[in-house]
mmCIF file of C-alpha atoms in Angstrom:
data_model
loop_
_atom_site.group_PDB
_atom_site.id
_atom_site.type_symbol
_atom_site.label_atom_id
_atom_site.label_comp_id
_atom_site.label_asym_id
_atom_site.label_seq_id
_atom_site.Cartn_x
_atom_site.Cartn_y
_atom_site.Cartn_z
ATOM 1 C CA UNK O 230 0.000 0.000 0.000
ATOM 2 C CA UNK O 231 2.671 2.480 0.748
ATOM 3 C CA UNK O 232 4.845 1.224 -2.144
ATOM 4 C CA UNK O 233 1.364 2.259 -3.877
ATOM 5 C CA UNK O 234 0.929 5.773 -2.443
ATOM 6 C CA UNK O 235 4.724 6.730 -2.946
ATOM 7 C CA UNK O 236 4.463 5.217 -6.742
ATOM 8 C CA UNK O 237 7.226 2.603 -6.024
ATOM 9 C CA UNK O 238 9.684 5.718 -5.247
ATOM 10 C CA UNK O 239 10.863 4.298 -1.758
ATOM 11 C CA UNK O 240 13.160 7.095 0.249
ATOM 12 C CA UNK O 241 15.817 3.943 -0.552
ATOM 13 C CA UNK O 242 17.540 5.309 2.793
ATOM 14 C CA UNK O 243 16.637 4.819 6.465
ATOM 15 C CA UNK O 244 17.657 8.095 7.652
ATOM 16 C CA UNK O 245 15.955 9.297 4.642
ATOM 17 C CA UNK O 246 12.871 7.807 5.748
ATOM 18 C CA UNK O 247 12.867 8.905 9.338
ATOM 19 C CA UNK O 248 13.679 12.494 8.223
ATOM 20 C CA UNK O 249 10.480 12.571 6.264
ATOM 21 C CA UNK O 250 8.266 10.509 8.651
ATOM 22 C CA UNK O 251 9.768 13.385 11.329
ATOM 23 C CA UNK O 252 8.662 16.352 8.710
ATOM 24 C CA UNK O 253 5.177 14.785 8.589
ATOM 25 C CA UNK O 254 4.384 14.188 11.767
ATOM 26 C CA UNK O 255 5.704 17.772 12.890
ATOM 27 C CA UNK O 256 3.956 19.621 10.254
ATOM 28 C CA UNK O 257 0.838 17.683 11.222
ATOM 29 C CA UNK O 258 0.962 18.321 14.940
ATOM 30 C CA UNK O 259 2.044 21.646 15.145
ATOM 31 C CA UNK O 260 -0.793 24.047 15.311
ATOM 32 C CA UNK O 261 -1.509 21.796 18.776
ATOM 33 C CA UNK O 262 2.222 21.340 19.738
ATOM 34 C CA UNK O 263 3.276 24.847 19.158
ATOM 35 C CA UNK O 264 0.253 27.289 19.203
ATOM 36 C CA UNK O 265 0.739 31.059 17.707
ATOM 37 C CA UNK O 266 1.042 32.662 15.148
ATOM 38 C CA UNK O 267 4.543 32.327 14.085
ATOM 39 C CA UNK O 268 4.741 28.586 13.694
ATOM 40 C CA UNK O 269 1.466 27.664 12.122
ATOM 41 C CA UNK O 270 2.534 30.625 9.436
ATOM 42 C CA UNK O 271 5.956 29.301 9.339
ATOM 43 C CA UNK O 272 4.968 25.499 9.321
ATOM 44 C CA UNK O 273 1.933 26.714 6.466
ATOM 45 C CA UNK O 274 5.070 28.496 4.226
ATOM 46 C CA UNK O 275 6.768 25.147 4.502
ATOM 47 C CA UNK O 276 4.226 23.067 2.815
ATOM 48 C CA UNK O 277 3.614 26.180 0.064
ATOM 49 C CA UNK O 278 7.206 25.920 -0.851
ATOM 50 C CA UNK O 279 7.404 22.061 -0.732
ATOM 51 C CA UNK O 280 4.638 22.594 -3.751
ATOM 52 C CA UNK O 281 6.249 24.973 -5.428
ATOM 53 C CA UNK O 282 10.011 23.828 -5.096
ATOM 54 C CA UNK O 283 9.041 20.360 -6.374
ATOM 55 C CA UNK O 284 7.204 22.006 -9.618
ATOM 56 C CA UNK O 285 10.075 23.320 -10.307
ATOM 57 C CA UNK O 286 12.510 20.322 -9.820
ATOM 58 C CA UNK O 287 10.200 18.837 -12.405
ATOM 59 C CA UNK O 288 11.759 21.588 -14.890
ATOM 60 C CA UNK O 289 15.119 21.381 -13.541
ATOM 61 C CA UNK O 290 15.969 17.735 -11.427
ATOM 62 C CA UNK O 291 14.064 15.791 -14.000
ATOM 63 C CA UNK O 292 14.241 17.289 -17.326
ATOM 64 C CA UNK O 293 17.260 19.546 -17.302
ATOM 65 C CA UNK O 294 15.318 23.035 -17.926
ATOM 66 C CA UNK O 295 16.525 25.982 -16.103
ATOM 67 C CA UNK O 296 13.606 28.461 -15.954
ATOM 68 C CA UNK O 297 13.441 32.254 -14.213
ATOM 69 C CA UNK O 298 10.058 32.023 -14.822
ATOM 70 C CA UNK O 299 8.729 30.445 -12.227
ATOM 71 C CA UNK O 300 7.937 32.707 -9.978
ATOM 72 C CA UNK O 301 5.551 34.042 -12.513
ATOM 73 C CA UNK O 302 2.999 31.161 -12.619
ATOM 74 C CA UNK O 303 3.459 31.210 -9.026
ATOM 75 C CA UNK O 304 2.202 34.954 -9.258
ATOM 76 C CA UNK O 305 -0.556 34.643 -11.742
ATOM 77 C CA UNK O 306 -2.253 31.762 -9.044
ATOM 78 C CA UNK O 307 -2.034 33.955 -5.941
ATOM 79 C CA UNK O 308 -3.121 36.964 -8.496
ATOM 80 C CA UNK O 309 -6.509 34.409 -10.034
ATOM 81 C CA UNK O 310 -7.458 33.970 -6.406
ATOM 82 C CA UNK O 311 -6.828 37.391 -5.221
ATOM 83 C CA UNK O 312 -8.875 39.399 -7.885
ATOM 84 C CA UNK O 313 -11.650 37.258 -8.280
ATOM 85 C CA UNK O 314 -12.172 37.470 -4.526
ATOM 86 C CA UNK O 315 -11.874 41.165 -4.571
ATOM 87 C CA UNK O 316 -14.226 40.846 -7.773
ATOM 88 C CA UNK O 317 -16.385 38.305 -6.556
ATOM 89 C CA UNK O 318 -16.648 38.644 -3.090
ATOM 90 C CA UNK O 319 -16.094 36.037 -0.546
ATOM 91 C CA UNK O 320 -17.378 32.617 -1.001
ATOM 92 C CA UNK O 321 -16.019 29.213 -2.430
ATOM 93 C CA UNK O 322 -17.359 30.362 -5.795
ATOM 94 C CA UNK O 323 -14.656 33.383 -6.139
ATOM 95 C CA UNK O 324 -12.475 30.993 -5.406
ATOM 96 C CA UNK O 325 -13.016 28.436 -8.150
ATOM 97 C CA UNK O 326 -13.275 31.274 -10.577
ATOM 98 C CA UNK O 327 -9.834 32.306 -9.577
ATOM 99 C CA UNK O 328 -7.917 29.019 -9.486
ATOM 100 C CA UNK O 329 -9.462 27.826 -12.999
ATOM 101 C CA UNK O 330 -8.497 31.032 -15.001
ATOM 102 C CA UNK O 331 -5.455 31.114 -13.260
ATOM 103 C CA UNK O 332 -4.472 27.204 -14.349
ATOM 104 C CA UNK O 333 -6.012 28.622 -17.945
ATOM 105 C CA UNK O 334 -4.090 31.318 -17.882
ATOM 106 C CA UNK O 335 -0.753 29.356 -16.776
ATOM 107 C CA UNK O 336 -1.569 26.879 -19.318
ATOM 108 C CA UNK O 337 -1.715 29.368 -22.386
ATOM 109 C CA UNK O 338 1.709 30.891 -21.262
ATOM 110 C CA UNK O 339 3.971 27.933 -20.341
ATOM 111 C CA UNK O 340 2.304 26.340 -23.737
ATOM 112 C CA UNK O 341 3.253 28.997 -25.551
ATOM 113 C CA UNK O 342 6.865 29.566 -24.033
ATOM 114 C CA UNK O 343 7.646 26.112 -24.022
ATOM 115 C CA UNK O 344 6.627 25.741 -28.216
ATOM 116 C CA UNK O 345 8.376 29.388 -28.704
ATOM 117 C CA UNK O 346 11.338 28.814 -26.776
ATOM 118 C CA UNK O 347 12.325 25.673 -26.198
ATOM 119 C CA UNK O 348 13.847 24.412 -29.191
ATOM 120 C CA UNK O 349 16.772 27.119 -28.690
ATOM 121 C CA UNK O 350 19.785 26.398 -26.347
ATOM 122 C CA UNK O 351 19.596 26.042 -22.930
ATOM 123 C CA UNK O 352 21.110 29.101 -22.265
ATOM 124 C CA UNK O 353 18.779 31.518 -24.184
ATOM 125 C CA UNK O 354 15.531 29.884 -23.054
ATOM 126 C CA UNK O 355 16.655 30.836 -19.424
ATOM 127 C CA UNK O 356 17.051 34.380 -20.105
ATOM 128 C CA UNK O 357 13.994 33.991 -22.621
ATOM 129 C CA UNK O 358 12.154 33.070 -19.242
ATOM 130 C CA UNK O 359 14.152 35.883 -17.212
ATOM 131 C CA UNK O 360 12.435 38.850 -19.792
ATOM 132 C CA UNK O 361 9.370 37.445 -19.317
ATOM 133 C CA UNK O 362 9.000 37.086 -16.240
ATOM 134 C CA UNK O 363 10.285 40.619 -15.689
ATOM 135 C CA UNK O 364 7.799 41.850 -18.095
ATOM 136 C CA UNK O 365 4.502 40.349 -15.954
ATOM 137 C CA UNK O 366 5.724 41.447 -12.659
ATOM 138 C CA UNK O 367 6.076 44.694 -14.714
ATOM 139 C CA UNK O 368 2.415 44.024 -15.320
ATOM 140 C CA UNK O 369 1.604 43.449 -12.233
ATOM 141 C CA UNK O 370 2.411 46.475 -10.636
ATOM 142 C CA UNK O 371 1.261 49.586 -13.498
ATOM 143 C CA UNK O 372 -2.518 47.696 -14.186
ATOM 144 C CA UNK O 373 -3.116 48.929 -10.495
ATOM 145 C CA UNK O 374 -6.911 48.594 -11.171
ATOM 146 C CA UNK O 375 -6.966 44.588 -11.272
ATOM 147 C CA UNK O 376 -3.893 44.385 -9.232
ATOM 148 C CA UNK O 377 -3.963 46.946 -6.609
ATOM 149 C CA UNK O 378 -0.301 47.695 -8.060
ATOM 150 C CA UNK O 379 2.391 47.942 -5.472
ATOM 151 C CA UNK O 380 0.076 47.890 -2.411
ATOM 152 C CA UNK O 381 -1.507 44.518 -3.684
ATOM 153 C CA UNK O 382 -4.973 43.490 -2.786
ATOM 154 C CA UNK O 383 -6.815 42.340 -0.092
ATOM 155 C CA UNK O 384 -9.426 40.009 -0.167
ATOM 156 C CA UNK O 385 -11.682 37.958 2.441
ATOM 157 C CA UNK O 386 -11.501 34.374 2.140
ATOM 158 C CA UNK O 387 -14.682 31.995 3.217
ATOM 159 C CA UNK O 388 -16.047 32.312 6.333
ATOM 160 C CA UNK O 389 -15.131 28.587 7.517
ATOM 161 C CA UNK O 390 -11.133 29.644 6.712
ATOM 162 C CA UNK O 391 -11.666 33.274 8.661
ATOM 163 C CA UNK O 392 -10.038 33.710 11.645
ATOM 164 C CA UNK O 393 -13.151 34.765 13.410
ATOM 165 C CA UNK O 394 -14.879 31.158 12.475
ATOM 166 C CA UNK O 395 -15.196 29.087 15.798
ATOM 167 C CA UNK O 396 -17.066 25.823 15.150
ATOM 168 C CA UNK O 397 -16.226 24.270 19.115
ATOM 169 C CA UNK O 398 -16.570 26.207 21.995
ATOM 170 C CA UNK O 399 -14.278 24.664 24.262
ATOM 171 C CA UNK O 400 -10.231 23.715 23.352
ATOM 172 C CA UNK O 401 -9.127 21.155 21.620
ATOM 173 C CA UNK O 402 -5.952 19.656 23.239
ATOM 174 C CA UNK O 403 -5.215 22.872 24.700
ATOM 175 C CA UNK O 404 -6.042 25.011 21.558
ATOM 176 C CA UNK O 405 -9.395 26.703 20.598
ATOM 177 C CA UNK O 406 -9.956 25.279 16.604
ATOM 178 C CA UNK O 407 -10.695 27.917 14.773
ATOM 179 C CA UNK O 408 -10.946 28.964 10.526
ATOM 180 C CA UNK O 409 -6.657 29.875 10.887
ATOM 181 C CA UNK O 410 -6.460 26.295 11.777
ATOM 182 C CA UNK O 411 -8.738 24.776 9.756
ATOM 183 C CA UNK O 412 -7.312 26.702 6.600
ATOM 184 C CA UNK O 413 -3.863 25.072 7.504
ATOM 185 C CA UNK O 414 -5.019 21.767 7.559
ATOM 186 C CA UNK O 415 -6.365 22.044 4.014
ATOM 187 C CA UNK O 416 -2.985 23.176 2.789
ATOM 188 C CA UNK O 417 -1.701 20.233 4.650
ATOM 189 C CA UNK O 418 -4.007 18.098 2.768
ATOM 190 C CA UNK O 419 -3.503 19.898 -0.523
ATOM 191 C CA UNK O 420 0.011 19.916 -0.117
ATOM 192 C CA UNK O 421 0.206 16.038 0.485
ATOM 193 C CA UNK O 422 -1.989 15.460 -2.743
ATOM 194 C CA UNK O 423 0.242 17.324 -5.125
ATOM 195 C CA UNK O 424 3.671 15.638 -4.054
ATOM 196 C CA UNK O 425 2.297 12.575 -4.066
ATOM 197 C CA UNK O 426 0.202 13.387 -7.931
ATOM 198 C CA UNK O 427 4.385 14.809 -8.924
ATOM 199 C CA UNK O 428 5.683 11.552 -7.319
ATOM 200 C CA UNK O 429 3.261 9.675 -9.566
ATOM 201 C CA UNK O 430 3.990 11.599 -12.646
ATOM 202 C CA UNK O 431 8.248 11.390 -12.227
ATOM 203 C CA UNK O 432 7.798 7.793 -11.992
ATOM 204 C CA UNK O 433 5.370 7.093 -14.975
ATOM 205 C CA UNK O 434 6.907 6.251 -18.168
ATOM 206 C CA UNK O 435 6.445 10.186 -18.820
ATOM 207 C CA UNK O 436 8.592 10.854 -16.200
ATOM 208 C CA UNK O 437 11.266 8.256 -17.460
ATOM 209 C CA UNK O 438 11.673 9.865 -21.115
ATOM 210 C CA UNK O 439 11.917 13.133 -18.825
ATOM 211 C CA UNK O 440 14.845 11.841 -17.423
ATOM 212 C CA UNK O 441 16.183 10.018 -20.488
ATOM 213 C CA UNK O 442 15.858 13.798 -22.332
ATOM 214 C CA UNK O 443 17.801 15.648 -19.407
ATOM 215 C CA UNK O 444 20.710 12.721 -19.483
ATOM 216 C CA UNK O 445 21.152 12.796 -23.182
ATOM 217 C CA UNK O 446 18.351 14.264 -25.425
ATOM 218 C CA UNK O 447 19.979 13.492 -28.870
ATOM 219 C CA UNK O 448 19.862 10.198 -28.082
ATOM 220 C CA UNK O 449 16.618 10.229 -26.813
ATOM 221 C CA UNK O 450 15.013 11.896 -29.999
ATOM 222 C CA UNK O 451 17.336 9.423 -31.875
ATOM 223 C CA UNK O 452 14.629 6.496 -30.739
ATOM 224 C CA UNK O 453 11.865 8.449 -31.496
ATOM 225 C CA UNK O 454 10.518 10.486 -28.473
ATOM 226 C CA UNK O 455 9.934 14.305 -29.894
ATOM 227 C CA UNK O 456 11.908 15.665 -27.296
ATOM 228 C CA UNK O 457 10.267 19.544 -27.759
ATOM 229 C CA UNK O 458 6.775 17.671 -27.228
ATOM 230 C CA UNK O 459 7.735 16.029 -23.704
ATOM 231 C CA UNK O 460 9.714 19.179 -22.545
ATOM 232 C CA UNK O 461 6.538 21.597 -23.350
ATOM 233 C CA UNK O 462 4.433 18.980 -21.428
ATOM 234 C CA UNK O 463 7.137 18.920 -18.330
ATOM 235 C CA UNK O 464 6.817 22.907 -18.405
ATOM 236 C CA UNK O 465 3.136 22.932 -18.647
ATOM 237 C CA UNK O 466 2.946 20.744 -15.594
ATOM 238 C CA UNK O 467 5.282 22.398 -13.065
ATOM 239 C CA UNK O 468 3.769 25.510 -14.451
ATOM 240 C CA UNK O 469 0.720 24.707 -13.297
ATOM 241 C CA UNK O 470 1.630 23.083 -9.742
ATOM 242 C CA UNK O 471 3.094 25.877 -9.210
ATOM 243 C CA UNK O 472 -0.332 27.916 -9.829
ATOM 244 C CA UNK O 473 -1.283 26.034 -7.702
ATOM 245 C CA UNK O 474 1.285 26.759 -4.858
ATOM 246 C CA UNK O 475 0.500 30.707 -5.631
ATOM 247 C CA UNK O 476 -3.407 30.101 -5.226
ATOM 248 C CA UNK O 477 -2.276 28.612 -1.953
ATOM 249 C CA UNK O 478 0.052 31.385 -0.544
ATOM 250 C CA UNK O 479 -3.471 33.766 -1.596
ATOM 251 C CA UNK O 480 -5.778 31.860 0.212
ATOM 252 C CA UNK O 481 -3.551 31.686 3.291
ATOM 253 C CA UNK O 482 -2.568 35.185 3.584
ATOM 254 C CA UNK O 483 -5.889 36.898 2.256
ATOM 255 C CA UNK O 484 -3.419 39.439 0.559
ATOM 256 C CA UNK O 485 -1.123 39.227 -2.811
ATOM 257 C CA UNK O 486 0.983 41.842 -4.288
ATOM 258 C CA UNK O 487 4.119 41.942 -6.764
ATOM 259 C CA UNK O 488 6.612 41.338 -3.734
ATOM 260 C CA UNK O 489 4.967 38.388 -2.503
ATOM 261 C CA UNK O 490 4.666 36.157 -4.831
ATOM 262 C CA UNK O 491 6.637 37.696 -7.950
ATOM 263 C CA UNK O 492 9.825 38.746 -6.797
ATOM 264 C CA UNK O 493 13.156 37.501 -8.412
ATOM 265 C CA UNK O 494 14.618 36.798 -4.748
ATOM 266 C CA UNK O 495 11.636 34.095 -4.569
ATOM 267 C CA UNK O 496 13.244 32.284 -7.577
ATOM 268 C CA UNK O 497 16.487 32.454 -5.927
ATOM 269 C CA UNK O 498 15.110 30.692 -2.918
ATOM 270 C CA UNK O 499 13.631 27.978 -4.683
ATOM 271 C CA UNK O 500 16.866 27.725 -6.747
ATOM 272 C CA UNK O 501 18.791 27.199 -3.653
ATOM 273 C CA UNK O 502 16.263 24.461 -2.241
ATOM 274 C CA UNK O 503 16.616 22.089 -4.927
ATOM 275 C CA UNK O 504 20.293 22.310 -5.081
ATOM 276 C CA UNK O 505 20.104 22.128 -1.026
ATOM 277 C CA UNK O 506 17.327 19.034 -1.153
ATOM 278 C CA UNK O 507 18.767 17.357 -4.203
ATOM 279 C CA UNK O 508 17.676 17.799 -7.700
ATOM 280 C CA UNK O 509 16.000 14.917 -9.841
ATOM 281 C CA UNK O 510 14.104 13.915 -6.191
ATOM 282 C CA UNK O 511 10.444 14.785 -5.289
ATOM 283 C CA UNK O 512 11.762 14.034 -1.579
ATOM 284 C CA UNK O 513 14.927 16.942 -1.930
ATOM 285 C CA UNK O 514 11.706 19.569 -2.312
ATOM 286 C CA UNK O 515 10.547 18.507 1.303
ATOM 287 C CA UNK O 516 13.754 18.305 3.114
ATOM 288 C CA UNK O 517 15.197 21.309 1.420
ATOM 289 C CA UNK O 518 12.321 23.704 1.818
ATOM 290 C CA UNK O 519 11.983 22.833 5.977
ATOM 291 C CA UNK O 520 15.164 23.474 6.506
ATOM 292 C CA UNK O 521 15.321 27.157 4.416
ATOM 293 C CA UNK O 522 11.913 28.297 5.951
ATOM 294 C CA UNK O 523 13.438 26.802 9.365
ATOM 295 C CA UNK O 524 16.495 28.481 8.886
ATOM 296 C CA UNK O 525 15.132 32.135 7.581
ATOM 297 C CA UNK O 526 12.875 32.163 9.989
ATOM 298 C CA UNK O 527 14.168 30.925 13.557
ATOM 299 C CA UNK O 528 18.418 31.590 12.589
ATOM 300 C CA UNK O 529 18.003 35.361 13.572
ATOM 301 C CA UNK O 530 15.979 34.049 17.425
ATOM 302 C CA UNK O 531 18.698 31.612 17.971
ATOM 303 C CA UNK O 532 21.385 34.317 17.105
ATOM 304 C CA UNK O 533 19.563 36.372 19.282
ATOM 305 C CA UNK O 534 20.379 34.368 22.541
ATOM 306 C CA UNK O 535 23.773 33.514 21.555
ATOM 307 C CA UNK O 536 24.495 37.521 21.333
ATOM 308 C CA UNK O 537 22.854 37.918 25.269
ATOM 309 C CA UNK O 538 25.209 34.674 25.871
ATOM 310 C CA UNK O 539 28.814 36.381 25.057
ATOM 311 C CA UNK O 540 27.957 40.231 25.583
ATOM 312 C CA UNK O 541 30.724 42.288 26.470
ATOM 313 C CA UNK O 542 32.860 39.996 24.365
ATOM 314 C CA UNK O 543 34.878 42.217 21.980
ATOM 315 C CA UNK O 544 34.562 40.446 18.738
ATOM 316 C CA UNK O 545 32.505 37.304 19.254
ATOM 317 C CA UNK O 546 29.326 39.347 20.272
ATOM 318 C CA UNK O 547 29.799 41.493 16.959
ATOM 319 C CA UNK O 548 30.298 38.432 15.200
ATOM 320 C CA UNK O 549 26.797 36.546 16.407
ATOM 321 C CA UNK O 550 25.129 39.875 16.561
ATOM 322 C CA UNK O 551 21.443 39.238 15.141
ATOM 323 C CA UNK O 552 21.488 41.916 12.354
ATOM 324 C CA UNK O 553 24.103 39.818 10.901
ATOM 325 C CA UNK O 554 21.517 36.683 10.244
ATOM 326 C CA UNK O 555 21.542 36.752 6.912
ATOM 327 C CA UNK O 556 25.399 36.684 6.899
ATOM 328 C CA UNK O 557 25.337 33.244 8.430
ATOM 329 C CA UNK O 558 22.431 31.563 6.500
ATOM 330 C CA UNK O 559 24.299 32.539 3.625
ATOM 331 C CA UNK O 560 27.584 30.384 5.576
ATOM 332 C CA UNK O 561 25.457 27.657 6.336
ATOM 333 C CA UNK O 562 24.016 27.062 3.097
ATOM 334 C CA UNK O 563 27.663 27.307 1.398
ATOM 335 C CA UNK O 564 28.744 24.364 3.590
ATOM 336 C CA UNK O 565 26.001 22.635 3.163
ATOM 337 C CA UNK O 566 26.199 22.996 -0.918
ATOM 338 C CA UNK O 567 30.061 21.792 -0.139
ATOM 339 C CA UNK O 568 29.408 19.014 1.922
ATOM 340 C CA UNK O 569 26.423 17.645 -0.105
ATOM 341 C CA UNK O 570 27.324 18.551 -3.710
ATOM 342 C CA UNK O 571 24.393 16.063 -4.720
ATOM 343 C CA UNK O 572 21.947 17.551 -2.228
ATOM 344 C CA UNK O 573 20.638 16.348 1.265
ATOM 345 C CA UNK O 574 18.882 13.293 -0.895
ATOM 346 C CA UNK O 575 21.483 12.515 -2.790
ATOM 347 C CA UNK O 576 24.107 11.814 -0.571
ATOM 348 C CA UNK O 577 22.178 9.922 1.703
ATOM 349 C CA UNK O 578 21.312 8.010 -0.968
ATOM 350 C CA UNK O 579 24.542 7.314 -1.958
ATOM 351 C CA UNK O 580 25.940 6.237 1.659
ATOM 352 C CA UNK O 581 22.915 3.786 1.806
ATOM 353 C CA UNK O 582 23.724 2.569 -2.258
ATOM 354 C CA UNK O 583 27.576 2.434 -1.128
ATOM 355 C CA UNK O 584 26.712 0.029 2.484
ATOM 356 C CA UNK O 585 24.852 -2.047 0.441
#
């Protein structure tokens, strides 16, 4: 059954395993094992980017495509969601509305990139992706009538995924349920059903002429797969997972403008988790993204005390000094692209294939 449900992709490592059994299990419990704010918006971020990341290691771990425009389907689904709510009004109908045009919309563009641009060099479809990506967060911000331009829009979601919505009257386990929890536990959900539909697809015979193309695509159209075909497919489908991922981030945060879900640093994020994870592995998108959102979230608290630990000290306490977070996240992830030049997957992996 589980060989089933993970489409006969088995971690294929024991620490591997536990890792992900661990990220599970925490993400599940955590709006009752760490109430507030910060860690159910924290733990909900993690399972957005585990979407998103592994859409794009579909482009990049299993077909070889390096895209900059990522970020933009990830826009347009937080955008579909965002103006038809404003549009709309609340309700499960707005909604809907949003998500379908958006996956319409995402669908038209990645079809038409990926036909336009894809039979050119590697190279030039990246920075083919780069202009226009530029050009719709461009967009975004001047038609400031449908997009609220740099001050974004927001919008009110359902009233069962409102804050204010309080179907028990007495706690749960210590914690009063209410629509903030109940919103999270439907990207949980969500977020579980798209990995597992991306596992299915990366191991289908689709999936396998995916990898055959990024390995050696001359000899892959030499047997008779149209190699442009399958790649505009593979960037049709992580385009629209990561709609998907956008419509997500929307619903959560009732809010979407260009900086949240367009900006260039997002695609350098998700860049760095799937060379962190492990590219070519569903399972690199989970590992990498808790430990980023983990990281950039919780490094600059746990700086924080170390500073109150060695004040007075000279040079240490400037060195651990919490404005300087982003200093050492950038250290941390250097060693850890050093030590794992195959990602956090891969090298586990690789110490299980060499014991064995």
């Amino acid at each position: 059954m589980l060989q089933r449900l993970l489409s006969h992709d088995l971690p294929r490592s024991r620490w591997l395993a536990a890792a992900l059994v661990l990220v599970v299990l925490a993400l599940l419990v955590v709006p009752f094992a760490l109430p507030g704010s910060k860690s159910l918006n924290v733990a909900a971020k993690i399972l957005i980017f585990i979407v998103l990341v592994a859409s794009y290691d579909l482009l990049l771990g299993y077909t070889g495509i390096v895209s900059f425009a990522h970020t933009m389907f990830f826009g347009i689904g937080a955008y579909g969601v965002a103006i038809a709510s404003t549009r709309l009004g609340e309700g499960w109908t707005p909604l809907a509305v949003g998500v379908g045009l958006a996956l319409l919309l995402s669908l038209v563009l990645s079809l038409a990139i990926g036909l336009f641009s894809l039979r050119v060099r590697a190279l030039f479809f990246a920075m083919i992706t780069l202009a226009v990506a530029s050009a719709f967060q461009t967009l975004a911000s001047q038609l400031s009538e449908f997009t609220g331009g740099e001050d974004g829009l927001t919008f009110r979601v359902p009233e069962v995924l409102s804050p204010s919505f309080e179907p028990f009257e007495e706690e749960v386990f210590g914690v009063l349920i209410d629509g903030r929890i109940i919103s999270y536990y439907g990207l949980f959900v969500i977020a579980v059903a798209l990995v597992l539909l991306m596992l299915r697809i990366v191991n289908s015979p689709f999936g396998r002429v995916l990898q055959a193309i990024r390995e050696n695509d001359f000899r892959a159209e030499a047997i008779g797969y149209r190699t442009v075909v399958y790649r505009t497919v593979g960037n049709v489908l992580a385009a629209l997972f990561a709609t998907l991922a956008g419509a997500m981030l929307a619903v959560w945060l009732r809010y979407n403008g260009p900086d949240t879900s367009l900006s260039f640093e997002i695609m350098l994020d998700i860049l760095l988790i799937v060379v962190i994870g492990g590219m070519g592995t569903i399972y690199g998108a989970v590992i990498g993204s808790v430990l980023f959102v983990v990281a950039q979230n919780y490094l600059q608290d746990l700086m924080r005390l170390g500073a109150a630990a060695v004040e007075g000290v000279p040079v240490l306490s400037q060195l651990v000094s919490p404005d300087r977070w982003l200093l050492w996240l950038g250290v941390l992830f250097v060693l850890c692209v050093y030590h794992f030049p195959t990602g956090i997957v891969g090298k586990l992996r690789e110490a299980r294939a060499r014991r064995t």
